[in-house]
Every structure is written in structure tokens, then in C-alpha cells.
PDB file of C-alpha atoms in Angstrom:
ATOM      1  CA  UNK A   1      -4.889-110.326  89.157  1.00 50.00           C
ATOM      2  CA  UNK A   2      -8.380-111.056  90.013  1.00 49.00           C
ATOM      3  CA  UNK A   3      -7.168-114.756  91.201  1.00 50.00           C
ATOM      4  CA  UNK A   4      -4.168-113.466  93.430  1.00 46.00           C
ATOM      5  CA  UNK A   5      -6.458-110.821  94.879  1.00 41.00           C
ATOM      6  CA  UNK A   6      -9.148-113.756  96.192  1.00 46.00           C
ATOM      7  CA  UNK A   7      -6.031-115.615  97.366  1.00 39.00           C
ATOM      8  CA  UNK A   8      -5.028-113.014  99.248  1.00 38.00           C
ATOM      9  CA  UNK A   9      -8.678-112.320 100.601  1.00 36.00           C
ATOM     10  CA  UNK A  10      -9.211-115.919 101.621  1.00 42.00           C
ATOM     11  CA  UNK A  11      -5.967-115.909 103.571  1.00 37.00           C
ATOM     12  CA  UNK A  12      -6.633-112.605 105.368  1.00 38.00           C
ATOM     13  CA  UNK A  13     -10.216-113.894 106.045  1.00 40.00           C
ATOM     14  CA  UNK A  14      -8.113-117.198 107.572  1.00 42.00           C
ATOM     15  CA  UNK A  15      -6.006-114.893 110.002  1.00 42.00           C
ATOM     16  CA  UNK A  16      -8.897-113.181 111.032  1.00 45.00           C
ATOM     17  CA  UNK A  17     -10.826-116.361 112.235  1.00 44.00           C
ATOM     18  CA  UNK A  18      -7.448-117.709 114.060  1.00 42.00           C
ATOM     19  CA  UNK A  19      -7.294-113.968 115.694  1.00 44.00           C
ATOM     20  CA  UNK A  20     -10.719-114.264 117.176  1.00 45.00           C
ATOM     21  CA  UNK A  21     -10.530-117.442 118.599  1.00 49.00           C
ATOM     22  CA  UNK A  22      -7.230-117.348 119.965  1.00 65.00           C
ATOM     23  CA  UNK A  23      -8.519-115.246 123.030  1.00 85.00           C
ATOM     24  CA  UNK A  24     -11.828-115.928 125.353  1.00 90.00           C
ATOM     25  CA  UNK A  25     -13.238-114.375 127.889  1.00 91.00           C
ATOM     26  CA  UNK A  26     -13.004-116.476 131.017  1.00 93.00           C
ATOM     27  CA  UNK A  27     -15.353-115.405 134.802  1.00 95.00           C
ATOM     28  CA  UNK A  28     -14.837-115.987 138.513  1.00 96.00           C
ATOM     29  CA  UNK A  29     -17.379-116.786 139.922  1.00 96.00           C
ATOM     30  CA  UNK A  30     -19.352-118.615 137.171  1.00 96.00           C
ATOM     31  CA  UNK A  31     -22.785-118.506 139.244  1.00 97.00           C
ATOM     32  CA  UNK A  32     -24.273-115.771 141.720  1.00 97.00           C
ATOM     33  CA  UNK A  33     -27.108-116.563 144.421  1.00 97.00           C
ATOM     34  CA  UNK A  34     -28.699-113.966 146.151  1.00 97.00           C
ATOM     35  CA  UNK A  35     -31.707-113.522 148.087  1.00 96.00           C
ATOM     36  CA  UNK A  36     -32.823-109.908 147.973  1.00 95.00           C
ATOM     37  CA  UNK A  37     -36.108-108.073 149.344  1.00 91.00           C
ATOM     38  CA  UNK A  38     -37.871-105.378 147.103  1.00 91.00           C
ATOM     39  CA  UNK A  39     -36.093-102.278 147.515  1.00 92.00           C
ATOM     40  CA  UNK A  40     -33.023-103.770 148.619  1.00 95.00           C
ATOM     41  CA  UNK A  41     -29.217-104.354 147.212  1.00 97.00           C
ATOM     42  CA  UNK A  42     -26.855-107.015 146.903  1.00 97.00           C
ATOM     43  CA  UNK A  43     -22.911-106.861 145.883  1.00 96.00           C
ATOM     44  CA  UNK A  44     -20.809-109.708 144.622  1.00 96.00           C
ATOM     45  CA  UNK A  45     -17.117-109.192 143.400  1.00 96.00           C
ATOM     46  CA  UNK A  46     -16.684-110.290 139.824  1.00 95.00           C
ATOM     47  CA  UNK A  47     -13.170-111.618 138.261  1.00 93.00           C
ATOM     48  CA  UNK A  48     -12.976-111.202 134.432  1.00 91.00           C
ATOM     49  CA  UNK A  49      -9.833-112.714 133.225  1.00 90.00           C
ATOM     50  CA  UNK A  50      -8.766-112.212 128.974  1.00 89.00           C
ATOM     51  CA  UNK A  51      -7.217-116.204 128.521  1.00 85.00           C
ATOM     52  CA  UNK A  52      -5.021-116.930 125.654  1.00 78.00           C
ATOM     53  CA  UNK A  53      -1.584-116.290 124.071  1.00 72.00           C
ATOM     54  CA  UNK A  54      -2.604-113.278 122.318  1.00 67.00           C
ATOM     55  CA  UNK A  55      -0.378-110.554 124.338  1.00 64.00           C
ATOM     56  CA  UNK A  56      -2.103-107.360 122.739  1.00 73.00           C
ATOM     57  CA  UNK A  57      -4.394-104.542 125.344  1.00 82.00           C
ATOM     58  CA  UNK A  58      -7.656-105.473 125.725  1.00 86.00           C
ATOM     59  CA  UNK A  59     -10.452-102.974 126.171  1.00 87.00           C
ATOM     60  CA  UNK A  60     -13.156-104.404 128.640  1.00 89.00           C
ATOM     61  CA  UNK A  61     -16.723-104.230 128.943  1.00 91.00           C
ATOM     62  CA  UNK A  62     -17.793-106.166 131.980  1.00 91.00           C
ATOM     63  CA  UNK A  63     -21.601-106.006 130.989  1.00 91.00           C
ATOM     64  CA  UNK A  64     -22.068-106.202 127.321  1.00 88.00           C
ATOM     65  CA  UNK A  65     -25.668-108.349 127.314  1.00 89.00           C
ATOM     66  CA  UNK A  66     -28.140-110.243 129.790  1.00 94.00           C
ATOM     67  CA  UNK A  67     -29.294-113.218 128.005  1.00 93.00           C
ATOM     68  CA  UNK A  68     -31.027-116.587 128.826  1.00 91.00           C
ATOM     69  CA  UNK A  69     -33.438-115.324 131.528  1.00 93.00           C
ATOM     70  CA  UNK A  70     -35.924-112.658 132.937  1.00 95.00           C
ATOM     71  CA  UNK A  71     -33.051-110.460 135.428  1.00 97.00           C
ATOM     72  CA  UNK A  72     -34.063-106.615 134.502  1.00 95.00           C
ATOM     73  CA  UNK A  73     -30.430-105.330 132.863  1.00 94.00           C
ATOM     74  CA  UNK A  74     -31.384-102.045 135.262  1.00 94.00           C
ATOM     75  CA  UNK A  75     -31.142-103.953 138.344  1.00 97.00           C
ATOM     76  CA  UNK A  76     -27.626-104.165 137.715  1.00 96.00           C
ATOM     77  CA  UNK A  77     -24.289-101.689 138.106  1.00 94.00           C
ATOM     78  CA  UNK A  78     -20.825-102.110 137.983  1.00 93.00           C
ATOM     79  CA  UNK A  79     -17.974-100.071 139.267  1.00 93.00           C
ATOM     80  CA  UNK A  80     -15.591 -99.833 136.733  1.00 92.00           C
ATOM     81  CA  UNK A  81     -18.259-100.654 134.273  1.00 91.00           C
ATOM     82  CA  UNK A  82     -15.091-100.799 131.779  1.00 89.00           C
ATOM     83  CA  UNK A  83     -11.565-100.970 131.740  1.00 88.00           C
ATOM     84  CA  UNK A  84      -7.908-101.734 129.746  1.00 84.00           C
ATOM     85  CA  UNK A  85      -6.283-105.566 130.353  1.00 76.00           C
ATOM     86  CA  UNK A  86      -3.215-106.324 129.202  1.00 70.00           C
ATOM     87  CA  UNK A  87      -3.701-110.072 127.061  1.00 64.00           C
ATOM     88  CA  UNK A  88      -3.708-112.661 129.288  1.00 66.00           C
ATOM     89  CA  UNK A  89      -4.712-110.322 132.777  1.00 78.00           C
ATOM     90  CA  UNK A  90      -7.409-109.859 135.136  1.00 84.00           C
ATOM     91  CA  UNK A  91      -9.954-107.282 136.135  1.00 89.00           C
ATOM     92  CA  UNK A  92     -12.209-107.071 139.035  1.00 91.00           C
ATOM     93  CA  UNK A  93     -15.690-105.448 139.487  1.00 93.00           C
ATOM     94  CA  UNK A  94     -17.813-104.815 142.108  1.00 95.00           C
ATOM     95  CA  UNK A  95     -21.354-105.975 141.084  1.00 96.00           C
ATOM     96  CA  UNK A  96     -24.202-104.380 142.462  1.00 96.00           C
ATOM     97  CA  UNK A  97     -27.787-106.047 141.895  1.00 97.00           C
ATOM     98  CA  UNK A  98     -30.452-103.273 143.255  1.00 97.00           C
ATOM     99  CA  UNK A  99     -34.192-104.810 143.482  1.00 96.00           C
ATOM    100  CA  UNK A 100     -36.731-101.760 142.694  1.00 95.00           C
ATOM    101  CA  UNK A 101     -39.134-101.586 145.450  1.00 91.00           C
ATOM    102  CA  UNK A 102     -42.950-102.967 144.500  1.00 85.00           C
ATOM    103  CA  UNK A 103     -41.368-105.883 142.354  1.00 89.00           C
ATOM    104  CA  UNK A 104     -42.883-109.124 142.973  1.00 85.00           C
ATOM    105  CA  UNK A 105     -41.819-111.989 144.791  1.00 86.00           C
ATOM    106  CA  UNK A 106     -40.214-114.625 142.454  1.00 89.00           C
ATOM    107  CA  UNK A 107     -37.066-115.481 141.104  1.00 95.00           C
ATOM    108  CA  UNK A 108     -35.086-113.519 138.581  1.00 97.00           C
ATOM    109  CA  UNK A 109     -32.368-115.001 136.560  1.00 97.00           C
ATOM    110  CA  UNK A 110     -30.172-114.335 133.604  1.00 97.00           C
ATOM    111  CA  UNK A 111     -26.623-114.912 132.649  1.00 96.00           C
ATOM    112  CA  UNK A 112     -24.145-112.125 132.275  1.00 95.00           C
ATOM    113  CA  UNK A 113     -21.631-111.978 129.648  1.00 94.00           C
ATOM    114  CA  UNK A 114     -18.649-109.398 129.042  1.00 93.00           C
ATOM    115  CA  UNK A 115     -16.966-108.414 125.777  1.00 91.00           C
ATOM    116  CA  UNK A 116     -13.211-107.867 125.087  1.00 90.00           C
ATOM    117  CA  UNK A 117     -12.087-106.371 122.196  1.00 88.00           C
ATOM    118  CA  UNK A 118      -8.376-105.580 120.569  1.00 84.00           C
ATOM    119  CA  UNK A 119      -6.832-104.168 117.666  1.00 76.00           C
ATOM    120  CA  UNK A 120      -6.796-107.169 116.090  1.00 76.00           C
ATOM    121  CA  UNK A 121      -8.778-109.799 118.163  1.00 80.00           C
ATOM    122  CA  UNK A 122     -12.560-109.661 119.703  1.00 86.00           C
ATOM    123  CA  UNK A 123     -12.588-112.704 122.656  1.00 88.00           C
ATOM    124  CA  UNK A 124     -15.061-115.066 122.592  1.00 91.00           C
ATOM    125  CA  UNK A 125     -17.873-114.016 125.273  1.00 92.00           C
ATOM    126  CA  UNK A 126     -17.325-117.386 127.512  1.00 93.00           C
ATOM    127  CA  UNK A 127     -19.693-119.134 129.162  1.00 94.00           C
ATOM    128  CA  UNK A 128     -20.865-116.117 130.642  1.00 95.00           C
ATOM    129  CA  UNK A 129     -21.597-115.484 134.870  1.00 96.00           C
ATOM    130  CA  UNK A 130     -25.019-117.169 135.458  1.00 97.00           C
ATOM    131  CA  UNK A 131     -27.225-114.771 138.381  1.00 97.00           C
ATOM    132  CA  UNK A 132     -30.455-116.077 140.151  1.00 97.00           C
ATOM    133  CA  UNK A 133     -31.831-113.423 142.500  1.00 97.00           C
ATOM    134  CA  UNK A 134     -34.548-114.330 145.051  1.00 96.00           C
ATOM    135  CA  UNK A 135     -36.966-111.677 145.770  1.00 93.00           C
ATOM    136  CA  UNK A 136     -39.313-112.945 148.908  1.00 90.00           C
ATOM    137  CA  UNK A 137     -42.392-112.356 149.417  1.00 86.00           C
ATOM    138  CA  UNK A 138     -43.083-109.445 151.962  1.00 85.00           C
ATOM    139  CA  UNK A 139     -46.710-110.996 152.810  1.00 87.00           C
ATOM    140  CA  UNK A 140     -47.564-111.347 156.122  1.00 86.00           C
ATOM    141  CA  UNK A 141     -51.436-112.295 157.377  1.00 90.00           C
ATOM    142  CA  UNK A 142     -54.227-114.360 156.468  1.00 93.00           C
ATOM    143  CA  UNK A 143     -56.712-113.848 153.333  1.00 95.00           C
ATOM    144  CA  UNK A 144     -60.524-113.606 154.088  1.00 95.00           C
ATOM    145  CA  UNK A 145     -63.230-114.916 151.646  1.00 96.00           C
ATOM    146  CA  UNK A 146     -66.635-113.841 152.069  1.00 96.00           C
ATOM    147  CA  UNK A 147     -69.780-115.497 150.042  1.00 95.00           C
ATOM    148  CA  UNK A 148     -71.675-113.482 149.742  1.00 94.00           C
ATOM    149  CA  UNK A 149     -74.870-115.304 147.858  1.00 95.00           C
ATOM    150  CA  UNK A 150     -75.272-118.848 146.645  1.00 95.00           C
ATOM    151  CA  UNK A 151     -78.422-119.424 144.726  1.00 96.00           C
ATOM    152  CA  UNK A 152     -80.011-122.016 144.640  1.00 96.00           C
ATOM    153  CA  UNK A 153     -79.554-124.153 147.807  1.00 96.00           C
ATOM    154  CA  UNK A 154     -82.247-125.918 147.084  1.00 96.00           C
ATOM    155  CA  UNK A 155     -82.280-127.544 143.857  1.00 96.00           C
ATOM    156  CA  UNK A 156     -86.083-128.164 142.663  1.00 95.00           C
ATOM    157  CA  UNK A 157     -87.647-129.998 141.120  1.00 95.00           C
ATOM    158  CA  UNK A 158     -85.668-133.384 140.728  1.00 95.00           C
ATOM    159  CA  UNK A 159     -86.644-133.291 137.153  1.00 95.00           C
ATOM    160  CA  UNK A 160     -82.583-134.571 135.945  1.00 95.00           C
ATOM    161  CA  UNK A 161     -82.497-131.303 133.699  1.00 96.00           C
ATOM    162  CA  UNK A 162     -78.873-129.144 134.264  1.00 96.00           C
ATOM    163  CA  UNK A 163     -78.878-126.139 136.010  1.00 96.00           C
ATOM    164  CA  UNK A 164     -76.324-123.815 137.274  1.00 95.00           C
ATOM    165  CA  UNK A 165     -75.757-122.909 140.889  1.00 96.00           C
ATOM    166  CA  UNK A 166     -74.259-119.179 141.337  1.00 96.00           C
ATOM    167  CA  UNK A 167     -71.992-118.219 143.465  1.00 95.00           C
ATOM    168  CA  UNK A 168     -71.100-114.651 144.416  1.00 96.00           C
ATOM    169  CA  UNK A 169     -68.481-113.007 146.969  1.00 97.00           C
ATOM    170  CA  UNK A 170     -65.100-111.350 148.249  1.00 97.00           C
ATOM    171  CA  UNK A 171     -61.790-111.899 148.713  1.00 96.00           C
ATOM    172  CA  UNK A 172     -59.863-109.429 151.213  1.00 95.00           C
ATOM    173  CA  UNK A 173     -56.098-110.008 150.879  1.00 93.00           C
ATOM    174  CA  UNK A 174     -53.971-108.437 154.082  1.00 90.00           C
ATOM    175  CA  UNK A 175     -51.656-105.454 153.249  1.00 84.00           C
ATOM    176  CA  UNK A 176     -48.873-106.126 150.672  1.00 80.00           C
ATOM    177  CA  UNK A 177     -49.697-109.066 149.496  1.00 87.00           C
ATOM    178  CA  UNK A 178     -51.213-110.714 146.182  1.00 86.00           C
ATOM    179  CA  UNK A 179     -53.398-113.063 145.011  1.00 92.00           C
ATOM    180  CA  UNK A 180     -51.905-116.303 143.422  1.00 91.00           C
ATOM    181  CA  UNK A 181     -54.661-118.365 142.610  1.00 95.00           C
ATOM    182  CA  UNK A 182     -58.184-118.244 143.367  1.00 96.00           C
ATOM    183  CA  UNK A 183     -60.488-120.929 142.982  1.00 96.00           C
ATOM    184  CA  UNK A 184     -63.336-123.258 143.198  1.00 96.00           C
ATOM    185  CA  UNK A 185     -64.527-127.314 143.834  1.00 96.00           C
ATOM    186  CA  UNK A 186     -67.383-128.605 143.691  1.00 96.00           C
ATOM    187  CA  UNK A 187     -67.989-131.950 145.440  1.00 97.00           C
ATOM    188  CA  UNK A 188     -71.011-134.030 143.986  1.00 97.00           C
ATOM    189  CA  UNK A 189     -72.262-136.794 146.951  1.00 96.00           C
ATOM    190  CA  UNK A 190     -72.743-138.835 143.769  1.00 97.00           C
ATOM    191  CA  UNK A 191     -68.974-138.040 142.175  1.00 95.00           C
ATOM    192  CA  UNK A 192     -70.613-137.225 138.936  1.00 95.00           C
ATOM    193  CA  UNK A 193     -70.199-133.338 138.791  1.00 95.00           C
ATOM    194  CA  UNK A 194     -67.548-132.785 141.093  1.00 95.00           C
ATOM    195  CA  UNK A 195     -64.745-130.663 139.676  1.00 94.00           C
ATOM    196  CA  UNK A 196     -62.404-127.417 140.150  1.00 95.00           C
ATOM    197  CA  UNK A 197     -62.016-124.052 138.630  1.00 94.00           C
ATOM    198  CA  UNK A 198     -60.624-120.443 139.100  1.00 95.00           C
ATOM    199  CA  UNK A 199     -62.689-117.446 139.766  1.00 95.00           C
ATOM    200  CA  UNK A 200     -61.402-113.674 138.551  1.00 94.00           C
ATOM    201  CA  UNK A 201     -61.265-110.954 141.069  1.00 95.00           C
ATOM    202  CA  UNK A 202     -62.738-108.127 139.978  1.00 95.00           C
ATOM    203  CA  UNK A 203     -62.718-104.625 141.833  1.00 93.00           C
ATOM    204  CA  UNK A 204     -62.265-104.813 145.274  1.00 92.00           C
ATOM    205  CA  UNK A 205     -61.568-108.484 145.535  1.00 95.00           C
ATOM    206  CA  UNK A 206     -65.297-109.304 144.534  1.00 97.00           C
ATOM    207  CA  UNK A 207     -66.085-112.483 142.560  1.00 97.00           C
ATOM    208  CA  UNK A 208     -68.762-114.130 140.650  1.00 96.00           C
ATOM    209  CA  UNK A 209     -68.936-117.726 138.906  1.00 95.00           C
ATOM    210  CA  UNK A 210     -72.075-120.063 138.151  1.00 95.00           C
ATOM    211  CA  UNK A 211     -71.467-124.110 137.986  1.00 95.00           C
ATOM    212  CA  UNK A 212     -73.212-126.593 136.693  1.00 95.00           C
ATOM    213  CA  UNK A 213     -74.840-129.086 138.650  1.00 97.00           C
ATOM    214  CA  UNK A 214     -77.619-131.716 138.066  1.00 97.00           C
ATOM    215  CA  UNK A 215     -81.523-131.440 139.455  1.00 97.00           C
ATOM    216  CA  UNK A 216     -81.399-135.599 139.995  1.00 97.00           C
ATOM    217  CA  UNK A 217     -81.086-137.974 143.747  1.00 96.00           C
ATOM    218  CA  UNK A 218     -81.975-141.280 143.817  1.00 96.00           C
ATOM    219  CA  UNK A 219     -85.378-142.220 144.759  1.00 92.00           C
ATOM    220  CA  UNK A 220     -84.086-144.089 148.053  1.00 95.00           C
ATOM    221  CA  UNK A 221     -81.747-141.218 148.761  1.00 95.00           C
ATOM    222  CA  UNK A 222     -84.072-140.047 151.972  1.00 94.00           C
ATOM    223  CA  UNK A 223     -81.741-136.853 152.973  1.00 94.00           C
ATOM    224  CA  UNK A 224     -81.351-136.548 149.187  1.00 96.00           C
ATOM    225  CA  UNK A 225     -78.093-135.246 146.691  1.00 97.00           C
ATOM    226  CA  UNK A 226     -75.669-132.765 148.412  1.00 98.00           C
ATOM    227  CA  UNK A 227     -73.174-130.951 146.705  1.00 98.00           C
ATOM    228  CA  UNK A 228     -70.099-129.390 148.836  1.00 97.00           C
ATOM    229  CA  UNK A 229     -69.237-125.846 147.160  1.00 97.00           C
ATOM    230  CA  UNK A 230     -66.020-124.317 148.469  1.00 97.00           C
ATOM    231  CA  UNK A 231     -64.002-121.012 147.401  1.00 97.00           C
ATOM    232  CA  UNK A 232     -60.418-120.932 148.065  1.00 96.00           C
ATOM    233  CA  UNK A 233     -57.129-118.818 147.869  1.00 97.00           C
ATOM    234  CA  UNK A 234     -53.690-118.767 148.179  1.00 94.00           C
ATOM    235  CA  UNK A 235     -51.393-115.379 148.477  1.00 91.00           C
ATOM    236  CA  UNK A 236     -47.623-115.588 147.030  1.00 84.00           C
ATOM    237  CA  UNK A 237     -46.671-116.416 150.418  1.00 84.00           C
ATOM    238  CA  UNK A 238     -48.263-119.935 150.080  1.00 87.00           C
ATOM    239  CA  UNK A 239     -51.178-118.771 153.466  1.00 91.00           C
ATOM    240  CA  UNK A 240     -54.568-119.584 152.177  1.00 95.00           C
ATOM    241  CA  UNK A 241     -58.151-119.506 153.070  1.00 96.00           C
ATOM    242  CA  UNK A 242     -61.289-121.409 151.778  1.00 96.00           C
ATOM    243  CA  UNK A 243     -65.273-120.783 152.528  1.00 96.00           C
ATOM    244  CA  UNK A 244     -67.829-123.820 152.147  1.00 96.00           C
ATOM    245  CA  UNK A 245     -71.095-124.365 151.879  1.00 96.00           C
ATOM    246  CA  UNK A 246     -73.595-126.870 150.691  1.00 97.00           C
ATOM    247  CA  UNK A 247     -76.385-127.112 147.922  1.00 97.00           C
ATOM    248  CA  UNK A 248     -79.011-130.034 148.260  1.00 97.00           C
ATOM    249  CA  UNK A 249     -81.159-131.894 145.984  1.00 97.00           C
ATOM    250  CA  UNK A 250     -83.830-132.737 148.819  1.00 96.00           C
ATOM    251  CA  UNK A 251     -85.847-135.913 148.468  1.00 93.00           C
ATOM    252  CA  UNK A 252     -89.166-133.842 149.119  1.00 92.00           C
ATOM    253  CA  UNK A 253     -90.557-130.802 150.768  1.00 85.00           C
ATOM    254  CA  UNK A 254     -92.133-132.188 153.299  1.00 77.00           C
ATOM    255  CA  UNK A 255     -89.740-131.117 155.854  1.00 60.00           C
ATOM    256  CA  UNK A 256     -89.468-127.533 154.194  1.00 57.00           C
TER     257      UNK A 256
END
């Protein structure tokens, strides 16, 4: 008994496996593009089509999962969000993709798939409709950087110990924009301590960072060592701005 019921379990298990592959879930378009603002709305009309010879009724749900990306599942509605398909049919939606207003600029993307499900068959999802949605940047205008204070700008004495020169300022970004990357170099007249970094804004845009440089010029060196110290920034709409200034090493006082 035991040995006819495990036939008949393996068998049923069988039909079961052949049922749910016999139908998948097949989508027109397979990719969407769109380029929307913050705040705004896109549409796009979706074909979901139940492929296979399976003729049973198929109940529809044209969003069952975002996977594969960062697209918000709330950005997105669908009118019908769910319907009946006879095996072998196709539905249509109307996709809406709605961007919330403050989002940042950037592009969101994530791939879409549905779920169909029968009496006695569950579709395979597909390949899914992959979605990319641009959201631009709104920035307009031009960032200002202000130093502040830069101490020392004289570096004495030349006595080839390391010190470190601070640097102190602000960084005004125009209306509705952000900061993407803020920064420093450091050019050494000798190419021994040049180098780059990033600064963190604090309140208001203000900044503070301290970098190393060496109390050393040559002996011949009459105009002595001169290190270029610039600040730079860049908004998410690529428009930057940069501040220099210079720190010496003099050769002597004498002119001082």
C-alpha cells in the first residue's frame, strides 16, 4: 500500500511540474525608457500575453514584484492592476510611472514581472519588462566657494620637519541643487606632496580640512617652494567652481 501510494505521489508530483511549465508569461514591450522630472508622470501601454497550449482562465496580476534594480514599486500604477485571460490571450495595461517631487536626479531602474495563475497551472514569470527612468537634474546656476582662512602662507622655518597647512571656508550652492563632490589638490612646485582629497560640508556649506605639506626649498631656490592649494565643486548638474591660492616656503625674510 505504502509503495503504490509513493507511486502515485511521484506521478502526481510529475503532472504538476509539466502543468507549470507548460504556460509562461510573455511582455510587449520588453524595455521602457523614460525621462521624467521630479514631480512629474510618464505612461507606457503594457501587453501581457499567457503563451502556451494550456487552454484553462488565467487570473492576472500585471505587477506581482520589482526586482533587479533601485525603481521605488510606489512610483508605479496600473489600470486594471488585474484581470481574467483566457489561456493563450492578451491583456493590456496602461502603466503609469509618477516621480515624487524632491527625488534626486539619477537614474532609476528595475524590471517588472507579472504573475498568472490557474486552477491547475502557475506561468512562469518571463523575462520580465525591464524600466529605466531618467530623473534630470533641475539645477540651474553656478556654485560659489569662499576661503575663508588659510594658515600658514608662509611656511617657516625651512627646518624639513612636516607641518599641516589649514584650510577653512564655504560653499554656497544656487537654489535646488546639490553638492556632488567637493574637494581639494594640492600642487607641490617640487611634485613631492602634491595630491587630492574631499572636504565635508558641514552646516551652511562651511568646510574645514588641514594638509600636510613639507617646511623644505632648495638652497638655490631664490623665490623659494610654492605650493598651489585649490578647493573645488561640482553640483549634480556637472557646473563647478574652484578657489586657489598659494602657500610658500620663502628662501629668506629679507624681503618680508
Amino acid at each position: 500500500m505504502r509503495k503504490c501510494l509513493a507511486v502515485f505521489v511521484a506521478l502526481w508530483l510529475a503532472w504538476c511540474a509539466e502543468s507549470v511549465s507548460a504556460s509562461s508569461i510573455e511582455y510587449q514591450p520588453e524595455s521602457i525608457s523614460m525621462t521624467i522630472p521630479a514631480g512629474g508622470e510618464g505612461q507606457s501601454l503594457v501587453k501581457v500575453t499567457v503563451a502556451g497550449d494550456n487552454p484553462s482562465t488565467f487570473y492576472l496580476l500585471f505587477l506581482n514584484k520589482l526586482v533587479d534594480g533601485n525603481l521605488p514599486a510606489g512610483w508605479l500604477s496600473l489600470s486594471p492592476s488585474m484581470t481574467f485571460a483566457s489561456g493563450g490571450s492578451s491583456a493590456s495595461i496602461l502603466l503609469r510611472i509618477r516621480v515624487p517631487e524632491g527625488t534626486a536626479s539619477g537614474v532609476y531602474s528595475g524590471k517588472m514581472l507579472s504573475r498568472a495563475m490557474a486552477s491547475h497551472d502557475t506561468a512562469l514569470a518571463g523575462n520580465g519588462i525591464r524600466i529605466a527612468v531618467t530623473v534630470p537634474s533641475q539645477c540651474s546656476g553656478i556654485p560659489v566657494v569662499t576661503l575663508d582662512s588659510l594658515q600658514p602662507e608662509v611656511v617657516w622655518p625651512p627646518d624639513h620637519g612636516m607641518t599641516q597647512v589649514v584650510l577653512s571656508g564655504t560653499v554656497r550652492m544656487p537654489e535646488g541643487c546639490m553638492t556632488a563632490e567637493a574637494g581639494y589638490s594640492i600642487e607641490d612646485e617640487y611634485g613631492v606632496m602634491s595630491g587630492v582629497g574631499t572636504v565635508q560640508l558641514g552646516p551652511g556649506g562651511s568646510f574645514s580640512a588641514a594638509l600636510p605639506v613639507e617646511a623644505m626649498r632648495h638652497g638655490q631656490d631664490k623665490d623659494g617652494r610654492h605650493y598651489s592649494v585649490t578647493v573645488f565643486v561640482r553640483n549634480e548638474a556637472g557646473t563647478g567652481a574652484s578657489l586657489s591660492r598659494t602657500v610658500t616656503v620663502p628662501h629668506d625674510l629679507s624681503a618680508r
